[in-house]
PDB file of C-alpha atoms in Angstrom:
ATOM      1  CA  TYR A   1     -22.481   3.184  -7.200  1.00 81.00           C
ATOM      2  CA  LYS A   2     -20.149   6.152  -6.745  1.00 93.00           C
ATOM      3  CA  LYS A   3     -18.723   4.493  -3.671  1.00 95.00           C
ATOM      4  CA  LEU A   4     -17.903   1.349  -5.666  1.00 95.00           C
ATOM      5  CA  ASP A   5     -16.098   3.438  -8.279  1.00 97.00           C
ATOM      6  CA  PHE A   6     -14.199   5.257  -5.550  1.00 97.00           C
ATOM      7  CA  LEU A   7     -13.164   2.010  -3.853  1.00 97.00           C
ATOM      8  CA  GLN A   8     -12.062   0.423  -7.130  1.00 97.00           C
ATOM      9  CA  LYS A   9      -9.985   3.495  -7.947  1.00 98.00           C
ATOM     10  CA  GLN A  10      -8.401   3.283  -4.500  1.00 98.00           C
ATOM     11  CA  ILE A  11      -7.566  -0.389  -5.049  1.00 98.00           C
ATOM     12  CA  ASN A  12      -6.001   0.363  -8.426  1.00 98.00           C
ATOM     13  CA  ALA A  13      -4.019   3.308  -7.055  1.00 98.00           C
ATOM     14  CA  HIS A  14      -2.751   1.312  -4.081  1.00 98.00           C
ATOM     15  CA  LYS A  15      -1.799  -1.669  -6.261  1.00 98.00           C
ATOM     16  CA  GLU A  16       0.233   0.673  -8.466  1.00 98.00           C
ATOM     17  CA  LYS A  17       1.804   2.323  -5.416  1.00 97.00           C
ATOM     18  CA  LEU A  18       2.677  -1.114  -4.004  1.00 98.00           C
ATOM     19  CA  LYS A  19       4.213  -2.234  -7.296  1.00 98.00           C
ATOM     20  CA  ARG A  20       6.336   0.917  -7.567  1.00 98.00           C
ATOM     21  CA  TYR A  21       7.375   0.718  -3.909  1.00 98.00           C
ATOM     22  CA  LYS A  22       8.493  -2.901  -4.261  1.00 98.00           C
ATOM     23  CA  GLU A  23      10.537  -1.975  -7.352  1.00 98.00           C
ATOM     24  CA  ASN A  24      12.331   0.906  -5.630  1.00 98.00           C
ATOM     25  CA  PRO A  25      11.615   1.604  -1.942  1.00 98.00           C
ATOM     26  CA  ASP A  26      14.273   4.325  -1.817  1.00 97.00           C
ATOM     27  CA  ALA A  27      12.341   6.438  -4.331  1.00 96.00           C
ATOM     28  CA  PHE A  28       9.570   6.785  -1.722  1.00 95.00           C
ATOM     29  CA  ASP A  29      11.823   7.465   1.272  1.00 96.00           C
ATOM     30  CA  ASN A  30      10.669  11.076   1.694  1.00 93.00           C
ATOM     31  CA  LYS A  31      11.081  10.910   5.476  1.00 94.00           C
ATOM     32  CA  GLU A  32      14.560   9.342   5.046  1.00 97.00           C
ATOM     33  CA  MET A  33      13.618   6.450   7.316  1.00 96.00           C
ATOM     34  CA  LEU A  34      15.345   3.948   5.014  1.00 97.00           C
ATOM     35  CA  LYS A  35      18.377   6.154   4.468  1.00 96.00           C
ATOM     36  CA  ASN A  36      18.810   6.646   8.215  1.00 97.00           C
ATOM     37  CA  ALA A  37      17.996   3.089   9.310  1.00 97.00           C
ATOM     38  CA  PRO A  38      20.677   1.967  11.789  1.00 97.00           C
ATOM     39  CA  SER A  39      21.059  -1.448  10.154  1.00 98.00           C
ATOM     40  CA  GLU A  40      20.076  -3.395   7.049  1.00 98.00           C
ATOM     41  CA  GLU A  41      17.794  -5.550   9.218  1.00 98.00           C
ATOM     42  CA  ILE A  42      15.834  -2.525  10.438  1.00 98.00           C
ATOM     43  CA  ARG A  43      15.752  -1.129   6.896  1.00 98.00           C
ATOM     44  CA  GLN A  44      14.154  -4.406   5.702  1.00 98.00           C
ATOM     45  CA  LYS A  45      11.624  -4.305   8.549  1.00 98.00           C
ATOM     46  CA  ILE A  46      10.615  -0.764   7.512  1.00 98.00           C
ATOM     47  CA  ILE A  47      10.189  -1.901   3.892  1.00 98.00           C
ATOM     48  CA  GLU A  48       8.224  -5.000   4.915  1.00 98.00           C
ATOM     49  CA  GLY A  49       6.022  -2.890   7.196  1.00 98.00           C
ATOM     50  CA  ARG A  50       5.185  -0.463   4.386  1.00 97.00           C
ATOM     51  CA  ILE A  51       4.382  -3.325   2.008  1.00 98.00           C
ATOM     52  CA  LYS A  52       2.153  -4.963   4.620  1.00 98.00           C
ATOM     53  CA  HIS A  53       0.395  -1.648   5.250  1.00 98.00           C
ATOM     54  CA  LEU A  54      -0.394  -1.174   1.552  1.00 98.00           C
ATOM     55  CA  GLU A  55      -1.565  -4.795   1.213  1.00 98.00           C
ATOM     56  CA  THR A  56      -3.856  -4.330   4.227  1.00 98.00           C
ATOM     57  CA  GLU A  57      -5.344  -1.173   2.725  1.00 98.00           C
ATOM     58  CA  ILE A  58      -6.003  -3.003  -0.555  1.00 98.00           C
ATOM     59  CA  SER A  59      -7.686  -5.842   1.350  1.00 98.00           C
ATOM     60  CA  ASN A  60      -9.825  -3.387   3.311  1.00 98.00           C
ATOM     61  CA  PHE A  61     -10.978  -1.626   0.139  1.00 97.00           C
ATOM     62  CA  GLN A  62     -11.852  -5.017  -1.376  1.00 97.00           C
ATOM     63  CA  LYS A  63     -13.754  -6.018   1.754  1.00 97.00           C
ATOM     64  CA  SER A  64     -15.731  -2.777   1.550  1.00 96.00           C
ATOM     65  CA  ILE A  65     -16.636  -3.559  -2.060  1.00 96.00           C
ATOM     66  CA  ASN A  66     -17.706  -7.068  -1.089  1.00 95.00           C
ATOM     67  CA  ASP A  67     -19.815  -5.669   1.755  1.00 95.00           C
ATOM     68  CA  LEU A  68     -21.494  -3.159  -0.568  1.00 93.00           C
ATOM     69  CA  LEU A  69     -22.301  -5.910  -3.021  1.00 93.00           C
ATOM     70  CA  GLY A  70     -23.698  -8.054  -0.217  1.00 90.00           C
ATOM     71  CA  GLY A  71     -21.049 -10.705  -0.544  1.00 74.00           C
ATOM     72  CA  GLY A  72     -19.449 -10.312   2.858  1.00 61.00           C
ATOM     73  CA  GLY A  73     -15.729 -11.026   3.389  1.00 52.00           C
TER      74      GLY A  73
END
């Protein structure tokens, strides 16, 4: 069940990352994409895209756990 432990740790890490990102997106702007966004609208789209990406990764890890446990999606 090492893979289950790994996947659960990934879920927990990504949930924490998502929480921290939502609280302060600028703290994670290491590529300065938010800082250099040409408009507030584009800045919001970048933020929303990152949130969606993290949520998708969490869902994929959960699906993998479900598959391992034989529960499907």
